[in-house]
Coordinates of C-alpha atoms and ligand atoms in Angstrom, one line a residue:
X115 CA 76.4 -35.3 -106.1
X116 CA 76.4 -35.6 -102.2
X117 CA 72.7 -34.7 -100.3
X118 CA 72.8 -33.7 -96.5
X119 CA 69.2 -33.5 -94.6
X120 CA 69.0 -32.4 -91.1
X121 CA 66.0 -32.6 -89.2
X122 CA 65.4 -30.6 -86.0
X123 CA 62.3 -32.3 -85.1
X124 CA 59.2 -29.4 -84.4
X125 CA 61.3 -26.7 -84.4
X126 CA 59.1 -24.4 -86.3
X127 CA 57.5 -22.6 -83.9
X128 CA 55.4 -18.6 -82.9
X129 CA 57.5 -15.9 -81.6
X130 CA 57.4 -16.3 -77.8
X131 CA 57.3 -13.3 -75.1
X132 CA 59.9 -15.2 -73.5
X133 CA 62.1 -14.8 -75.8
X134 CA 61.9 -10.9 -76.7
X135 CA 58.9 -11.8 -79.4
X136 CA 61.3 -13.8 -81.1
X137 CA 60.7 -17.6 -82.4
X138 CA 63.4 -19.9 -81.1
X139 CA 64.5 -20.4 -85.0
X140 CA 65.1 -16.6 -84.6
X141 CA 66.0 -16.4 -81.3
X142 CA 68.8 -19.2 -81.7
X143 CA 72.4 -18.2 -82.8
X144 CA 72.9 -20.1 -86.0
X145 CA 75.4 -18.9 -87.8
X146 CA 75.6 -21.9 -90.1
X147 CA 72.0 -22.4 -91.3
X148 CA 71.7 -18.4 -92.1
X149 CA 74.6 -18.5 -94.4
X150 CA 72.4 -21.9 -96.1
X151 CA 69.3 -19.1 -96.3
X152 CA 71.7 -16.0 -97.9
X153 CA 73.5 -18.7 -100.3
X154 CA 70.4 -21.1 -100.6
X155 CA 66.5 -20.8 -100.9
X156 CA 64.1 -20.6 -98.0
X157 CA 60.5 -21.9 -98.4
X158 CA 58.0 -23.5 -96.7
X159 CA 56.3 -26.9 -97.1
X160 CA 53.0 -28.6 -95.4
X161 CA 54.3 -32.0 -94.9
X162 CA 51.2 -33.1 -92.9
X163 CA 47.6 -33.4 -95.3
X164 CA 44.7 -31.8 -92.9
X165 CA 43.0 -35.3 -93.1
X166 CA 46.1 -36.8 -91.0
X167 CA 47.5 -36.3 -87.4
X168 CA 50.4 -33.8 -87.3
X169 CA 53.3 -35.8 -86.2
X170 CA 56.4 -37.3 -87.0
X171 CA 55.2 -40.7 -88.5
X172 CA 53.2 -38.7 -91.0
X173 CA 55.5 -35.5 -91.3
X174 CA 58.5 -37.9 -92.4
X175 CA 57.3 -39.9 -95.1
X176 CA 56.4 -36.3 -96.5
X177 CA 59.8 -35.1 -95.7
X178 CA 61.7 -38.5 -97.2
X179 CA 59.4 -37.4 -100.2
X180 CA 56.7 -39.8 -99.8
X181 CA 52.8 -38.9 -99.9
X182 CA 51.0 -39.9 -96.8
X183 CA 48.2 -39.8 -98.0
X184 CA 49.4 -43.2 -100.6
X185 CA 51.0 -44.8 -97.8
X186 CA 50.6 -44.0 -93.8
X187 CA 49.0 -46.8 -92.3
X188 CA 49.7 -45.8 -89.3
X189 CA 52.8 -45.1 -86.5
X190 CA 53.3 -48.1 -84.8
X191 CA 54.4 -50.3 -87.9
X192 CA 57.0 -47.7 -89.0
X193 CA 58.5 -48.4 -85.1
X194 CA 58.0 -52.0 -85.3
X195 CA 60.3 -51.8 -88.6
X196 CA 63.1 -50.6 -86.8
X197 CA 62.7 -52.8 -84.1
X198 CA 63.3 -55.7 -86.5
X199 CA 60.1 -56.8 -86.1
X200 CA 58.2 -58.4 -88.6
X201 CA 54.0 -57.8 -89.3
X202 CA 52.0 -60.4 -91.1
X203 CA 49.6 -59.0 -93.9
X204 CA 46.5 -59.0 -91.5
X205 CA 49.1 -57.7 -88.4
X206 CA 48.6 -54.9 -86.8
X207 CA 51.1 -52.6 -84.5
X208 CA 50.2 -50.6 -81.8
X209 CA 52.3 -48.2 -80.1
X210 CA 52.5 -48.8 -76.1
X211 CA 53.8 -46.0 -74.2
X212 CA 54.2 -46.4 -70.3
X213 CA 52.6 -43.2 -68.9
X214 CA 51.9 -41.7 -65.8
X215 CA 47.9 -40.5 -65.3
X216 CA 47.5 -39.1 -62.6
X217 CA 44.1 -38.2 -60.9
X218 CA 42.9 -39.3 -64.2
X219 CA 44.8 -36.6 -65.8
X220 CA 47.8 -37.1 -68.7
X221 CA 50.4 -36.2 -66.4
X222 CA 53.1 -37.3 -68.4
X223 CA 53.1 -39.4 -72.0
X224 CA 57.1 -40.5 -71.1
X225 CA 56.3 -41.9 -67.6
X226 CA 58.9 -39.5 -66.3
X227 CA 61.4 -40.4 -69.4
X228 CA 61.7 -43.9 -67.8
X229 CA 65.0 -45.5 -68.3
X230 CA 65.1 -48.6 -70.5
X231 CA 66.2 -51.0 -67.5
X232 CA 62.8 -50.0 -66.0
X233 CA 60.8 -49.8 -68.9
X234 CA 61.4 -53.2 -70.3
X235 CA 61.0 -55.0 -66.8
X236 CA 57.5 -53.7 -66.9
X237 CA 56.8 -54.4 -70.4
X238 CA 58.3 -57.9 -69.7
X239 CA 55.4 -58.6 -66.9
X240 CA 53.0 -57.1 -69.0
X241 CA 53.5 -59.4 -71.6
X242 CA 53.4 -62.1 -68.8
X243 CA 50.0 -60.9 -67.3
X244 CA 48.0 -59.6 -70.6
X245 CA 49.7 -61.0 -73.5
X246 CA 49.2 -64.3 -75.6
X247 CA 45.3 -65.4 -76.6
X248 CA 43.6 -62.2 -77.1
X249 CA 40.4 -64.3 -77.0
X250 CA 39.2 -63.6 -80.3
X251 CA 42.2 -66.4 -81.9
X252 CA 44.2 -63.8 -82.3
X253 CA 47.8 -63.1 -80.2
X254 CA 48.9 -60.5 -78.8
X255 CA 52.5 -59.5 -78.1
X256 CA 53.9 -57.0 -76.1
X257 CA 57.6 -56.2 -76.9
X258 CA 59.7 -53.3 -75.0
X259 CA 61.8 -50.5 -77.3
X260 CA 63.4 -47.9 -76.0
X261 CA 62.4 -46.0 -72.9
X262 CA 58.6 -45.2 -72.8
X263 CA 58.1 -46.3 -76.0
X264 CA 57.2 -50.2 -76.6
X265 CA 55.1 -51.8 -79.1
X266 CA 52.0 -54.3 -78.8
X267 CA 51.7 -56.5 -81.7
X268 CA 47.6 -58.1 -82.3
X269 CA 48.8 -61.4 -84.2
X270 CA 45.9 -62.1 -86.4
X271 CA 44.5 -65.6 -87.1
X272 CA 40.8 -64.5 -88.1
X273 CA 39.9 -61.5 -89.4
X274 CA 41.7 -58.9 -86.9
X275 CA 39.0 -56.4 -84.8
X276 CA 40.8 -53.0 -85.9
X277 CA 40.0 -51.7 -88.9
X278 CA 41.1 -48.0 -90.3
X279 CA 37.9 -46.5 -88.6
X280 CA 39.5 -47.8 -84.9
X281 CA 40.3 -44.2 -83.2
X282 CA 42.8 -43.3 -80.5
X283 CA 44.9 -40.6 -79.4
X284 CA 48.2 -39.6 -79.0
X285 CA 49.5 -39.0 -75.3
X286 CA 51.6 -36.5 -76.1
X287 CA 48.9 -34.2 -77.0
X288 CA 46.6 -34.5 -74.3
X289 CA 49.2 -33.3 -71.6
X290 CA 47.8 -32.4 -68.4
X291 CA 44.1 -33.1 -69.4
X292 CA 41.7 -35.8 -68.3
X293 CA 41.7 -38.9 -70.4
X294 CA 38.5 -39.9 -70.0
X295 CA 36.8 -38.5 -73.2
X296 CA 40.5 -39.5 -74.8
X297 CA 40.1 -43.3 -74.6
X298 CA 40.2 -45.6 -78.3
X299 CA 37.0 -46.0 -79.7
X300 CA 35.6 -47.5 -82.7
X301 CA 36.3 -51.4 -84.1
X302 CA 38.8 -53.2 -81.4
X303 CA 38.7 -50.6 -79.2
X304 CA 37.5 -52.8 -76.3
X305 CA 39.8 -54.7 -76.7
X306 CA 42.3 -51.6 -76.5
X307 CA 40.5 -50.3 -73.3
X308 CA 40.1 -53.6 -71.4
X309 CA 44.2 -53.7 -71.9
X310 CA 44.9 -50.3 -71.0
X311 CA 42.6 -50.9 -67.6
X312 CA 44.2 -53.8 -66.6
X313 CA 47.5 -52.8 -67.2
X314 CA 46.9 -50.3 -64.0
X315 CA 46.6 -53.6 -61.8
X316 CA 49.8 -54.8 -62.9
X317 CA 51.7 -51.8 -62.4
X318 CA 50.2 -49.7 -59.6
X319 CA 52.4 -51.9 -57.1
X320 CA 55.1 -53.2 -59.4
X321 CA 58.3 -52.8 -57.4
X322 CA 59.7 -50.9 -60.5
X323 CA 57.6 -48.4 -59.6
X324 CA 58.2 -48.1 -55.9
X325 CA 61.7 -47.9 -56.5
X326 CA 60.8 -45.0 -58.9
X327 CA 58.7 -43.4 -56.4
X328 CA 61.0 -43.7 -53.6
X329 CA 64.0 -41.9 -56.0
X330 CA 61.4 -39.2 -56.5
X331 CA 61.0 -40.8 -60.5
X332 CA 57.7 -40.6 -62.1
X333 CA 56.1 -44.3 -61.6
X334 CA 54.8 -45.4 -65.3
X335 CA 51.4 -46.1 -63.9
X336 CA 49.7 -47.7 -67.1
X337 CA 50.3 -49.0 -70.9
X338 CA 48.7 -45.9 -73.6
X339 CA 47.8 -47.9 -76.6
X340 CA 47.9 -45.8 -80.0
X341 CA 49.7 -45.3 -83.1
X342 CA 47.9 -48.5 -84.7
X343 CA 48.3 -49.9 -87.8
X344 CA 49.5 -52.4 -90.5
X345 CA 52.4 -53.4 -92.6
X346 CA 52.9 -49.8 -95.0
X347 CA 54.2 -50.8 -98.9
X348 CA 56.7 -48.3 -100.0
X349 CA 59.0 -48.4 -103.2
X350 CA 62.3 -48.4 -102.3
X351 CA 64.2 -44.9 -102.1
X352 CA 66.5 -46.1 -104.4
X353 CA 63.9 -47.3 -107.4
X354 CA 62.0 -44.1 -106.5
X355 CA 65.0 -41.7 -106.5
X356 CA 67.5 -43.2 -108.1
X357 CA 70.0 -42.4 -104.5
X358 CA 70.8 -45.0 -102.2
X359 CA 70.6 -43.4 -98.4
X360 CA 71.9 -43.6 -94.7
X361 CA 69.6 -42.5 -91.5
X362 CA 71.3 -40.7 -88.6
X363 CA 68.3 -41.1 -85.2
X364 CA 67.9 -41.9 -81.8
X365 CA 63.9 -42.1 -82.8
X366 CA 62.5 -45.5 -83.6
X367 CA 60.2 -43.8 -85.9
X368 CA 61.9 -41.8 -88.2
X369 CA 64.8 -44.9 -88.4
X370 CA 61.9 -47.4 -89.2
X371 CA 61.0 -44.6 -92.0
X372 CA 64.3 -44.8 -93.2
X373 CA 64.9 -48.7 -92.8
X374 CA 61.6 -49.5 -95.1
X375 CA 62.7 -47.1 -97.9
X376 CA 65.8 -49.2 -97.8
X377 CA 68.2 -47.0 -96.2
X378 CA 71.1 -47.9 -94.0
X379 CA 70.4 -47.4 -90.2
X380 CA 73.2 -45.8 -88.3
X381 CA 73.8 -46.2 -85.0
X382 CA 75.4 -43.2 -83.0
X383 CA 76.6 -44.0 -79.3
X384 CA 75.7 -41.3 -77.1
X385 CA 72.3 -40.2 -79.4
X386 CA 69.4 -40.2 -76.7
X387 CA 66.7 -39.2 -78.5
X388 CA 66.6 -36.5 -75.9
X389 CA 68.2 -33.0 -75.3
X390 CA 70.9 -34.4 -73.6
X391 CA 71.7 -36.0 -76.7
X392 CA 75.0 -35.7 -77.9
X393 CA 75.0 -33.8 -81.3
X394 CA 78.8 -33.7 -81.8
X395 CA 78.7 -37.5 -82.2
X396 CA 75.8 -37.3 -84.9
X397 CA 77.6 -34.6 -86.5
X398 CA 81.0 -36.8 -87.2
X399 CA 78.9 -39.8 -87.9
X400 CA 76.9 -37.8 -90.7
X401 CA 80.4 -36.6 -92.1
X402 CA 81.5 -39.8 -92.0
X403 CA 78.6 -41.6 -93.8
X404 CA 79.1 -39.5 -96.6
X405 CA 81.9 -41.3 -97.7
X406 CA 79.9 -44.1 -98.1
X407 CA 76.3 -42.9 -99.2
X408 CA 74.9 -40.9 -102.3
X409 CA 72.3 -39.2 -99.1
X410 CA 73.0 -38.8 -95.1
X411 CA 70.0 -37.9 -93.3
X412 CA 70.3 -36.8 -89.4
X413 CA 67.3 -36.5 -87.8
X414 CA 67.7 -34.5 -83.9
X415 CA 64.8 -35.1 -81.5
X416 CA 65.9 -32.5 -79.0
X417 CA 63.9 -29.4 -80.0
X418 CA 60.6 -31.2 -80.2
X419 CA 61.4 -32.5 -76.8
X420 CA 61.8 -29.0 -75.6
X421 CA 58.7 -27.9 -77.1
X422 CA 56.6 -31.0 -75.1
X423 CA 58.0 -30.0 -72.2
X424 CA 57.3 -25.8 -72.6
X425 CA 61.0 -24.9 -72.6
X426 CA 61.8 -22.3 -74.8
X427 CA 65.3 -22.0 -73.8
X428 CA 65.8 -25.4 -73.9
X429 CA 64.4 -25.6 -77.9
X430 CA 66.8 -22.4 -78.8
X431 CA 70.0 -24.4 -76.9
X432 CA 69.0 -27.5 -78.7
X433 CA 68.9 -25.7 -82.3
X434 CA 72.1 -23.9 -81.8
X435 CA 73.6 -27.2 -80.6
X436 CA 72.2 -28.6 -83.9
X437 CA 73.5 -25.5 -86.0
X438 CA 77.4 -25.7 -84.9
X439 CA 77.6 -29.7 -84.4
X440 CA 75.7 -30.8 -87.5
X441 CA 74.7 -28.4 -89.9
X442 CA 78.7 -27.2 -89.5
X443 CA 80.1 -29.7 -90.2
X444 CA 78.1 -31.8 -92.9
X445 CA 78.6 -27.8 -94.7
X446 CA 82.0 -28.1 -94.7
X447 CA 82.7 -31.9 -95.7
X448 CA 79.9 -32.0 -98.6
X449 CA 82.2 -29.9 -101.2
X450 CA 84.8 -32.2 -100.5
X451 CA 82.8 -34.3 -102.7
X452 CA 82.5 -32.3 -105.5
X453 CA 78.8 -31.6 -106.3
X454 CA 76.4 -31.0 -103.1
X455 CA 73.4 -30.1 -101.5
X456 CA 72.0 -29.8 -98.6
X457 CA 68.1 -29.2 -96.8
X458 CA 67.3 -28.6 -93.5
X459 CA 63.5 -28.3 -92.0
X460 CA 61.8 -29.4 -89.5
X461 CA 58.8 -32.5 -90.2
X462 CA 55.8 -30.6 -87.9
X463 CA 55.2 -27.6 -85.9
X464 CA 55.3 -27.9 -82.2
X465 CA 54.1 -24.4 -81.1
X466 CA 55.8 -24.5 -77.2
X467 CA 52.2 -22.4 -76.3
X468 CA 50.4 -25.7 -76.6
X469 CA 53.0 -27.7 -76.3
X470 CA 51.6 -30.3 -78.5
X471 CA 52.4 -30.8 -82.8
X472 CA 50.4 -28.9 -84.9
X473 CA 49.5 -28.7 -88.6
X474 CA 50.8 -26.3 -90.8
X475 CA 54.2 -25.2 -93.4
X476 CA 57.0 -25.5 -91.9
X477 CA 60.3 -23.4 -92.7
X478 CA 62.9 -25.0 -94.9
X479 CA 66.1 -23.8 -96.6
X480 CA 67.8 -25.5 -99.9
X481 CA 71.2 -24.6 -100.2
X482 CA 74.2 -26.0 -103.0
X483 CA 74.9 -26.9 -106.4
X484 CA 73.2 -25.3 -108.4
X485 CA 70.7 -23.3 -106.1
X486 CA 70.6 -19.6 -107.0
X487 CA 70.2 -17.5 -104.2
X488 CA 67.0 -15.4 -103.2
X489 CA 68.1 -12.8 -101.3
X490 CA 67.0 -14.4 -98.2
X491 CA 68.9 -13.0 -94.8
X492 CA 68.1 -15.8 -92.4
X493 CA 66.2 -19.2 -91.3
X494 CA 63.0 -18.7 -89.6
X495 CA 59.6 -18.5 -90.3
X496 CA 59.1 -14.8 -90.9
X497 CA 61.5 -15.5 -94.1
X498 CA 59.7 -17.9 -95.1
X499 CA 56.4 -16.8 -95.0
X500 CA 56.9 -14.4 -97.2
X501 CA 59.0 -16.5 -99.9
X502 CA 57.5 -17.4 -103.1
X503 CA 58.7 -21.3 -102.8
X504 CA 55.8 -22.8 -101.2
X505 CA 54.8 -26.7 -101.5
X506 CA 51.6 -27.5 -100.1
X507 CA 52.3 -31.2 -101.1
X508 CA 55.4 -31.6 -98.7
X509 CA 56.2 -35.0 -100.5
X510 CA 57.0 -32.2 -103.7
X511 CA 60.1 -31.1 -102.0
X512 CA 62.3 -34.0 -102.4
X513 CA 62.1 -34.0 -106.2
X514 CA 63.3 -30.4 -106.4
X515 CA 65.9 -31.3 -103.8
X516 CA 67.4 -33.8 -106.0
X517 CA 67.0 -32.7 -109.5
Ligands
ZN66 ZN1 56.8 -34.7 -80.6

């Protein structure tokens, strides 16, 4: 048996006036993933626990049929993973995203989607300016990813300042609102703040950022620390599931996911992690990995994206892009293989009215060997709110999908 999963990140979403009162899952022309729903099983799944933030890191490890609630630790560590970075028992990761605040204000969490030339040259002199002795014994390490999104790593020598009470908050869901009552708090968070602050001084004048400002770019205007955690333990897919299992992502995230549950990363050229991404490419290099793999997982960033940035156009574009490039395609290569199934849903909710991830069941639909129909006549959330197949433990879904 061959196993397909596509992932259009936060896709599930409320029917929009913009969009005739239509949801962009409905709204979208998707021929592909409504034949899945009239020949498959639409549910819905909760893949985020109401103790945990709704997002990706969480949502995923539910989705890859993991509970979150056995072992998130926390976002950062998944992204240092796929960074080929390595954390020390008493380690701990912190997400660093270059942001813009403005008038004290979230303008923008991506500092303007700042390209990775820029990006690391500032993470490079932060490192310079705020990183090695942290004053406490321990180290601290600043390392840049991939555009906005770098990691700080708190070497510990003692016993580290953060502990699982240390609070912060994600950027990307404070947009456009002040940050003052949004700072870290808790054990280590001075440490957090005092970084964060200083980080203005070495960037306000940086002459990265007055070339940005001069091409009319957003100028990444200070480090948002976040996401923090340590080293998760996780079975291996394989001893868990019995599959072995390739990840198709331009997200540091969901490939660290994939990377610690043992799964081969692939690497698509052209994959932005953005909705100019380019979906035919992840398409033929999901078709291709089956070949080799008992699982191919493609996870598309694009309609989350779309959602942050309140474009409901943009999130219907991106998951009719999705339908014909990706779900196509992996639909017609899987019976090559004999036996086959294939899932599709979202990780979170990212209603585009708040534009910000939200808890909540998401849509899915099951389709294959060995699925008997429902009578279901699309994929969108109306559907499946009103299906019987419901898993309020999203981690329940993968079982079913493989049995
Ligand atoms: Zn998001």
């Amino acid at each position: 048996m061959k196993y397909a999963i596509v992932i259009p990140d936060g896709c599930a979403d409320e029917p929009q006036d913009s969009l005739g009162g239509k949801t962009p899952l409905q709204a979208a022309h998707k021929p592909n993933m409504d034949r899945l729903a009239r020949v498959g099983i639409v549910g819905r799944a909760n893949n985020v626990p109401a103790s945990l933030t709704p997002a990706s890191d969480v949502a995923t490890l539910s989705l890859f049929g993991y509970d979150p609630l056995e072992v998130y630790t926390g976002r950062a560590p998944l992204e240092t993973a796929a960074m080929g970075l390595n954390l020390g028992p008493e380690d701990w990761a912190i997400r660093c995203n270059l942001v813009t605040v403005e008038n004290e204000k979230m303008r923008d969490f991506t500092a303007g989607h700042i390209n990775n030339a820029d990006g690391r040259g500032l993470i490079l002199d932060v490192q310079e300016k705020l990183g090695g002795p942290a004053g406490d014994g321990g180290r601290l390490e600043f390392h840049p990813g991939v555009s906005y999104r770098n990691i700080l790593i708190y070497r510990a020598a003692g016993k580290p300042p953060f502990t699982v009470q240390t609070r912060t908050q994600p950027p990307h869901d404070i947009p456009d609102q002040p940050i003052a009552g949004h700072l870290p708090q808790g054990p280590g968070s001075d440490l957090l703040q005092g970084l964060m602050q200083r980080s203005r001084e070495v960037l306000g004048a940086h002459p990265v950022n007055q070339a940005r400002r001069q091409r009319g770019e957003r100028p990444a205007t200070q480090i948002w620390l976040w996401g923090q955690g340590r080293a998760p333990h996780m079975r291996p897919f394989a001893e868990v599931y019995g599959k072995g299992g390739a990840i198709i992502s331009a997200v540091d995230l969901v490939r660290g996911v994939g990377i610690l549950l043992g799964w081969t990363r692939i690497d698509v050229p052209g994959a932005t992690g953005y909705l100019d991404t380019d979906f035919a490419a992840k398409g033929r290099y999901a078709v291709e990995a089956l070949q080799k793999h008992d699982l191919v997982c493609v996870h598309v960033e694009a309609p989350d994206e779309a959602s942050h940035e309140g474009k409901a156009d943009a999130k219907v574009r991106a998951l009719e892009e999705i339908d014909r490039h990706i779900v196509g395609p992996l639909v017609e290569a899987l019976p090559k293989y004999g036996d086959w199934r294939i899932f599709v849903s979202p990780d979170h909710r990212t209603p585009l009215r708040t534009r910000a991830h939200a808890h909540g069941a998401v849509p899915f639909v099951l389709a294959g060997t060995g699925i008997n129909p429902a009578g279901q006549a699309a994929y969108d959330e109306m559907v499946a709110a009103a299906s019987p197949l419901v898993f309020d433990r999203g981690h329940e879904l993968m079982r079913r999908f493989l049995e």
